[in-house]
Amino acid sequence: MALSISQAQTVLWDQVQYAGSPSEFAWVLPVKPGAHIELANNAWFEALDAATSTRVVPPQLNCVQQAFDEGGGSSGCGCGVLGSQSFDSASGGVDPGVELPPPVIVVHQGSVGPYDTVTLHANVPGALTGWLTTNGFAIDVSVKPIIDAYTNDGFDFIALRLKPDQGIQQMSPVRVVSPGAVPVLPLRM
């Protein structure tokens, strides 16, 4: 995996290695809404390995001077990560005149290289695993709560599997492109 973040877009490159029957390969990746998947090039990963070393850069801090109470007589810096947001899931009644969205929405369906892909949005925890299972994806029971957690956090999901008759030698790296700076690497799955 490699991740590039800019204000315009975030790109996650992923090289999947799989041992087993190609007909059993499937991958489900949580993504922020608006993301799409593209085919990447093996040479890109080779060049990256040859030219880079590990480098971790902390997030830019936005510090605001704050005065403390009269007893301390000093001031300090209240800091937060730029662009961080907190979300409040307000609860309230449902307007009977408003039709609720379906539990799972197919945002996009297509193919990329040797993969059939589908981008999904779940509106109800538990609904995505039901949709995936109904559509031939084997979802381990231990992964269901993780999928629900990503659903609750507002993630979409890109699911892909090899097209029939592609063979294991056809595993190709992919790029997941998300609009804007999305500093999220979904490692829980």
PDB file of C-alpha atoms in Angstrom:
ATOM      1  CA  MET A   1       0.000   0.000   0.000  1.00  0.00           C
ATOM      2  CA  ALA A   2       1.067   3.552  -0.700  1.00  0.00           C
ATOM      3  CA  LEU A   3      -0.856   6.720   0.133  1.00  0.00           C
ATOM      4  CA  SER A   4      -0.546  10.210  -1.376  1.00  0.00           C
ATOM      5  CA  ILE A   5      -2.525  13.094   0.115  1.00  0.00           C
ATOM      6  CA  SER A   6      -3.012  16.553  -1.406  1.00  0.00           C
ATOM      7  CA  GLN A   7      -5.734  19.178  -1.099  1.00  0.00           C
ATOM      8  CA  ALA A   8      -7.118  18.123  -4.512  1.00  0.00           C
ATOM      9  CA  GLN A   9      -7.191  14.345  -4.043  1.00  0.00           C
ATOM     10  CA  THR A  10      -5.982  11.378  -2.051  1.00  0.00           C
ATOM     11  CA  VAL A  11      -4.666   8.301  -3.852  1.00  0.00           C
ATOM     12  CA  LEU A  12      -4.236   4.869  -2.281  1.00  0.00           C
ATOM     13  CA  TRP A  13      -2.226   2.419  -4.377  1.00  0.00           C
ATOM     14  CA  ASP A  14      -2.681  -1.223  -3.404  1.00  0.00           C
ATOM     15  CA  GLN A  15      -0.967  -4.326  -4.712  1.00  0.00           C
ATOM     16  CA  VAL A  16      -2.939  -7.422  -3.738  1.00  0.00           C
ATOM     17  CA  GLN A  17      -1.241 -10.803  -3.611  1.00  0.00           C
ATOM     18  CA  TYR A  18      -3.545 -13.788  -3.451  1.00  0.00           C
ATOM     19  CA  ALA A  19      -2.994 -17.531  -3.253  1.00  0.00           C
ATOM     20  CA  GLY A  20      -5.985 -19.712  -4.007  1.00  0.00           C
ATOM     21  CA  SER A  21      -8.635 -20.171  -6.620  1.00  0.00           C
ATOM     22  CA  PRO A  22      -9.158 -16.938  -8.603  1.00  0.00           C
ATOM     23  CA  SER A  23     -12.911 -17.550  -8.515  1.00  0.00           C
ATOM     24  CA  GLU A  24     -12.778 -17.170  -4.710  1.00  0.00           C
ATOM     25  CA  PHE A  25     -10.902 -13.854  -4.684  1.00  0.00           C
ATOM     26  CA  ALA A  26     -12.844 -10.806  -3.531  1.00  0.00           C
ATOM     27  CA  TRP A  27     -11.811  -7.585  -1.835  1.00  0.00           C
ATOM     28  CA  VAL A  28     -13.998  -5.073   0.016  1.00  0.00           C
ATOM     29  CA  LEU A  29     -12.419  -1.710   0.846  1.00  0.00           C
ATOM     30  CA  PRO A  30     -14.003   1.085   2.903  1.00  0.00           C
ATOM     31  CA  VAL A  31     -13.627   4.439   1.101  1.00  0.00           C
ATOM     32  CA  LYS A  32     -14.869   7.973   1.597  1.00  0.00           C
ATOM     33  CA  PRO A  33     -17.870   8.931  -0.605  1.00  0.00           C
ATOM     34  CA  GLY A  34     -16.850  10.059  -4.098  1.00  0.00           C
ATOM     35  CA  ALA A  35     -13.910   7.640  -4.375  1.00  0.00           C
ATOM     36  CA  HIS A  36     -13.331   5.583  -7.505  1.00  0.00           C
ATOM     37  CA  ILE A  37     -10.987   2.754  -8.424  1.00  0.00           C
ATOM     38  CA  GLU A  38      -8.507   2.605 -11.312  1.00  0.00           C
ATOM     39  CA  LEU A  39      -5.964   0.111 -12.551  1.00  0.00           C
ATOM     40  CA  ALA A  40      -2.373   0.887 -11.493  1.00  0.00           C
ATOM     41  CA  ASN A  41       0.967  -0.218 -12.912  1.00  0.00           C
ATOM     42  CA  ASN A  42       3.365  -2.747 -11.328  1.00  0.00           C
ATOM     43  CA  ALA A  43       6.314  -0.586 -12.420  1.00  0.00           C
ATOM     44  CA  TRP A  44       5.046   2.201 -10.174  1.00  0.00           C
ATOM     45  CA  PHE A  45       5.445   0.021  -7.048  1.00  0.00           C
ATOM     46  CA  GLU A  46       8.886  -1.144  -8.201  1.00  0.00           C
ATOM     47  CA  ALA A  47      10.051   2.461  -8.680  1.00  0.00           C
ATOM     48  CA  LEU A  48       8.578   3.470  -5.332  1.00  0.00           C
ATOM     49  CA  ASP A  49      10.404   0.662  -3.521  1.00  0.00           C
ATOM     50  CA  ALA A  50      13.676   1.633  -5.203  1.00  0.00           C
ATOM     51  CA  ALA A  51      13.404   5.384  -4.536  1.00  0.00           C
ATOM     52  CA  THR A  52      11.893   5.812  -1.088  1.00  0.00           C
ATOM     53  CA  SER A  53      12.345   5.139   2.572  1.00  0.00           C
ATOM     54  CA  THR A  54       9.877   5.427   5.428  1.00  0.00           C
ATOM     55  CA  ARG A  55       8.996   9.034   6.277  1.00  0.00           C
ATOM     56  CA  VAL A  56       6.295  10.102   8.733  1.00  0.00           C
ATOM     57  CA  VAL A  57       5.154  13.728   8.747  1.00  0.00           C
ATOM     58  CA  PRO A  58       2.906  14.962  11.569  1.00  0.00           C
ATOM     59  CA  PRO A  59      -0.287  16.846  10.734  1.00  0.00           C
ATOM     60  CA  GLN A  60      -0.122  20.652  10.610  1.00  0.00           C
ATOM     61  CA  LEU A  61      -1.370  22.130  13.878  1.00  0.00           C
ATOM     62  CA  ASN A  62      -3.623  25.150  14.145  1.00  0.00           C
ATOM     63  CA  CYS A  63      -2.726  26.854  17.426  1.00  0.00           C
ATOM     64  CA  VAL A  64      -4.797  29.615  18.974  1.00  0.00           C
ATOM     65  CA  GLN A  65      -3.557  31.620  21.962  1.00  0.00           C
ATOM     66  CA  GLN A  66      -5.848  31.133  24.928  1.00  0.00           C
ATOM     67  CA  ALA A  67      -5.825  32.989  28.231  1.00  0.00           C
ATOM     68  CA  PHE A  68      -6.090  30.817  31.315  1.00  0.00           C
ATOM     69  CA  ASP A  69      -7.971  31.708  34.499  1.00  0.00           C
ATOM     70  CA  GLU A  70      -6.835  34.604  36.644  1.00  0.00           C
ATOM     71  CA  GLY A  71      -5.137  32.326  39.168  1.00  0.00           C
ATOM     72  CA  GLY A  72      -2.500  31.095  36.720  1.00  0.00           C
ATOM     73  CA  GLY A  73      -1.936  34.419  35.012  1.00  0.00           C
ATOM     74  CA  SER A  74      -0.448  32.730  31.947  1.00  0.00           C
ATOM     75  CA  SER A  75      -1.526  31.970  28.469  1.00  0.00           C
ATOM     76  CA  GLY A  76      -1.135  28.827  26.456  1.00  0.00           C
ATOM     77  CA  CYS A  77      -1.812  27.300  23.099  1.00  0.00           C
ATOM     78  CA  GLY A  78      -4.934  25.293  22.355  1.00  0.00           C
ATOM     79  CA  CYS A  79      -4.069  23.114  19.386  1.00  0.00           C
ATOM     80  CA  GLY A  80      -6.071  20.957  17.031  1.00  0.00           C
ATOM     81  CA  VAL A  81      -5.445  19.211  13.729  1.00  0.00           C
ATOM     82  CA  LEU A  82      -6.391  21.345  10.743  1.00  0.00           C
ATOM     83  CA  GLY A  83      -9.388  20.015   8.912  1.00  0.00           C
ATOM     84  CA  SER A  84     -10.520  17.800  11.773  1.00  0.00           C
ATOM     85  CA  GLN A  85     -14.241  17.681  12.196  1.00  0.00           C
ATOM     86  CA  SER A  86     -16.580  16.239  14.733  1.00  0.00           C
ATOM     87  CA  PHE A  87     -19.877  14.865  13.684  1.00  0.00           C
ATOM     88  CA  ASP A  88     -22.992  14.788  15.790  1.00  0.00           C
ATOM     89  CA  SER A  89     -25.596  12.251  14.826  1.00  0.00           C
ATOM     90  CA  ALA A  90     -28.675  14.113  15.946  1.00  0.00           C
ATOM     91  CA  SER A  91     -31.558  11.891  16.742  1.00  0.00           C
ATOM     92  CA  GLY A  92     -35.074  12.876  16.057  1.00  0.00           C
ATOM     93  CA  GLY A  93     -38.364  11.723  14.715  1.00  0.00           C
ATOM     94  CA  VAL A  94     -38.860  10.610  11.141  1.00  0.00           C
ATOM     95  CA  ASP A  95     -41.193  12.681   9.020  1.00  0.00           C
ATOM     96  CA  PRO A  96     -43.874  10.271   7.793  1.00  0.00           C
ATOM     97  CA  GLY A  97     -44.060  12.184   4.480  1.00  0.00           C
ATOM     98  CA  VAL A  98     -40.380  11.532   3.689  1.00  0.00           C
ATOM     99  CA  GLU A  99     -39.438   8.258   2.017  1.00  0.00           C
ATOM    100  CA  LEU A 100     -36.389   6.609   3.589  1.00  0.00           C
ATOM    101  CA  PRO A 101     -33.454   5.649   1.323  1.00  0.00           C
ATOM    102  CA  PRO A 102     -32.907   1.944   0.588  1.00  0.00           C
ATOM    103  CA  PRO A 103     -30.600   0.083   3.021  1.00  0.00           C
ATOM    104  CA  VAL A 104     -27.870  -0.285   0.336  1.00  0.00           C
ATOM    105  CA  ILE A 105     -27.322   1.915  -2.719  1.00  0.00           C
ATOM    106  CA  VAL A 106     -25.208   0.782  -5.684  1.00  0.00           C
ATOM    107  CA  VAL A 107     -23.287   3.992  -6.416  1.00  0.00           C
ATOM    108  CA  HIS A 108     -21.336   2.562  -9.381  1.00  0.00           C
ATOM    109  CA  GLN A 109     -20.868  -0.797 -11.054  1.00  0.00           C
ATOM    110  CA  GLY A 110     -18.331  -1.617 -13.756  1.00  0.00           C
ATOM    111  CA  SER A 111     -14.990  -3.245 -14.421  1.00  0.00           C
ATOM    112  CA  VAL A 112     -11.367  -2.190 -14.058  1.00  0.00           C
ATOM    113  CA  GLY A 113      -8.738  -4.354 -15.755  1.00  0.00           C
ATOM    114  CA  PRO A 114      -9.282  -7.952 -14.638  1.00  0.00           C
ATOM    115  CA  TYR A 115     -11.757  -6.967 -11.894  1.00  0.00           C
ATOM    116  CA  ASP A 116     -15.516  -6.543 -11.701  1.00  0.00           C
ATOM    117  CA  THR A 117     -16.182  -3.663  -9.302  1.00  0.00           C
ATOM    118  CA  VAL A 118     -19.110  -2.225  -7.406  1.00  0.00           C
ATOM    119  CA  THR A 119     -19.195   0.861  -5.173  1.00  0.00           C
ATOM    120  CA  LEU A 120     -21.793   0.642  -2.426  1.00  0.00           C
ATOM    121  CA  HIS A 121     -23.263   2.951   0.195  1.00  0.00           C
ATOM    122  CA  ALA A 122     -25.058   1.447   3.192  1.00  0.00           C
ATOM    123  CA  ASN A 123     -27.657   3.459   5.085  1.00  0.00           C
ATOM    124  CA  VAL A 124     -28.294   0.819   7.763  1.00  0.00           C
ATOM    125  CA  PRO A 125     -25.718  -1.131   9.812  1.00  0.00           C
ATOM    126  CA  GLY A 126     -25.799  -4.811   8.854  1.00  0.00           C
ATOM    127  CA  ALA A 127     -27.335  -4.156   5.435  1.00  0.00           C
ATOM    128  CA  LEU A 128     -24.027  -4.134   3.541  1.00  0.00           C
ATOM    129  CA  THR A 129     -22.964  -7.589   4.718  1.00  0.00           C
ATOM    130  CA  GLY A 130     -26.397  -8.890   3.724  1.00  0.00           C
ATOM    131  CA  TRP A 131     -26.069  -7.330   0.240  1.00  0.00           C
ATOM    132  CA  LEU A 132     -22.540  -8.705  -0.215  1.00  0.00           C
ATOM    133  CA  THR A 133     -23.547 -12.204   0.894  1.00  0.00           C
ATOM    134  CA  THR A 134     -26.614 -12.171  -1.375  1.00  0.00           C
ATOM    135  CA  ASN A 135     -24.360 -11.150  -4.277  1.00  0.00           C
ATOM    136  CA  GLY A 136     -21.818 -13.946  -3.820  1.00  0.00           C
ATOM    137  CA  PHE A 137     -19.242 -12.361  -1.487  1.00  0.00           C
ATOM    138  CA  ALA A 138     -18.155 -14.510   1.458  1.00  0.00           C
ATOM    139  CA  ILE A 139     -18.023 -12.261   4.528  1.00  0.00           C
ATOM    140  CA  ASP A 140     -16.398 -13.695   7.648  1.00  0.00           C
ATOM    141  CA  VAL A 141     -18.501 -13.222  10.787  1.00  0.00           C
ATOM    142  CA  SER A 142     -15.600 -11.444  12.531  1.00  0.00           C
ATOM    143  CA  VAL A 143     -15.583  -8.726   9.831  1.00  0.00           C
ATOM    144  CA  LYS A 144     -19.283  -7.810  10.142  1.00  0.00           C
ATOM    145  CA  PRO A 145     -18.841  -5.477  13.162  1.00  0.00           C
ATOM    146  CA  ILE A 146     -15.926  -3.754  11.402  1.00  0.00           C
ATOM    147  CA  ILE A 147     -18.048  -3.160   8.284  1.00  0.00           C
ATOM    148  CA  ASP A 148     -20.824  -1.789  10.515  1.00  0.00           C
ATOM    149  CA  ALA A 149     -18.333   0.565  12.220  1.00  0.00           C
ATOM    150  CA  TYR A 150     -17.218   1.930   8.829  1.00  0.00           C
ATOM    151  CA  THR A 151     -20.882   2.243   7.800  1.00  0.00           C
ATOM    152  CA  ASN A 152     -21.611   4.256  10.964  1.00  0.00           C
ATOM    153  CA  ASP A 153     -18.619   6.492  10.142  1.00  0.00           C
ATOM    154  CA  GLY A 154     -20.149   7.345   6.733  1.00  0.00           C
ATOM    155  CA  PHE A 155     -17.836   5.279   4.537  1.00  0.00           C
ATOM    156  CA  ASP A 156     -18.769   3.821   1.161  1.00  0.00           C
ATOM    157  CA  PHE A 157     -17.290   0.491   0.062  1.00  0.00           C
ATOM    158  CA  ILE A 158     -15.628  -0.634  -3.149  1.00  0.00           C
ATOM    159  CA  ALA A 159     -15.950  -4.375  -3.683  1.00  0.00           C
ATOM    160  CA  LEU A 160     -14.018  -6.100  -6.422  1.00  0.00           C
ATOM    161  CA  ARG A 161     -13.413  -9.610  -7.616  1.00  0.00           C
ATOM    162  CA  LEU A 162     -11.662 -11.182 -10.557  1.00  0.00           C
ATOM    163  CA  LYS A 163     -13.698 -11.520 -13.725  1.00  0.00           C
ATOM    164  CA  PRO A 164     -14.375 -15.129 -14.699  1.00  0.00           C
ATOM    165  CA  ASP A 165     -11.526 -16.870 -16.569  1.00  0.00           C
ATOM    166  CA  GLN A 166      -8.872 -14.250 -15.667  1.00  0.00           C
ATOM    167  CA  GLY A 167      -6.510 -16.583 -13.789  1.00  0.00           C
ATOM    168  CA  ILE A 168      -4.361 -15.819 -10.750  1.00  0.00           C
ATOM    169  CA  GLN A 169      -1.519 -14.410 -12.899  1.00  0.00           C
ATOM    170  CA  GLN A 170      -3.818 -11.477 -13.731  1.00  0.00           C
ATOM    171  CA  MET A 171      -3.678  -9.855 -10.251  1.00  0.00           C
ATOM    172  CA  SER A 172      -3.086  -6.191 -11.009  1.00  0.00           C
ATOM    173  CA  PRO A 173      -2.446  -3.310  -8.604  1.00  0.00           C
ATOM    174  CA  VAL A 174      -5.194  -0.713  -8.204  1.00  0.00           C
ATOM    175  CA  ARG A 175      -5.468   2.965  -7.296  1.00  0.00           C
ATOM    176  CA  VAL A 176      -8.329   4.272  -5.178  1.00  0.00           C
ATOM    177  CA  VAL A 177      -8.766   7.989  -5.848  1.00  0.00           C
ATOM    178  CA  SER A 178     -10.770  10.092  -3.371  1.00  0.00           C
ATOM    179  CA  PRO A 179     -11.609  13.771  -3.811  1.00  0.00           C
ATOM    180  CA  GLY A 180      -9.875  16.143  -1.392  1.00  0.00           C
ATOM    181  CA  ALA A 181      -7.462  15.448   1.435  1.00  0.00           C
ATOM    182  CA  VAL A 182      -8.677  12.216   3.040  1.00  0.00           C
ATOM    183  CA  PRO A 183      -6.008  11.206   5.574  1.00  0.00           C
ATOM    184  CA  VAL A 184      -7.618   7.845   6.290  1.00  0.00           C
ATOM    185  CA  LEU A 185      -5.998   4.474   5.755  1.00  0.00           C
ATOM    186  CA  PRO A 186      -8.726   1.911   6.513  1.00  0.00           C
ATOM    187  CA  LEU A 187      -6.641  -0.734   8.256  1.00  0.00           C
ATOM    188  CA  ARG A 188      -9.357  -2.186  10.503  1.00  0.00           C
ATOM    189  CA  MET A 189     -10.379  -4.579   7.716  1.00  0.00           C
TER     190      MET A 189
END
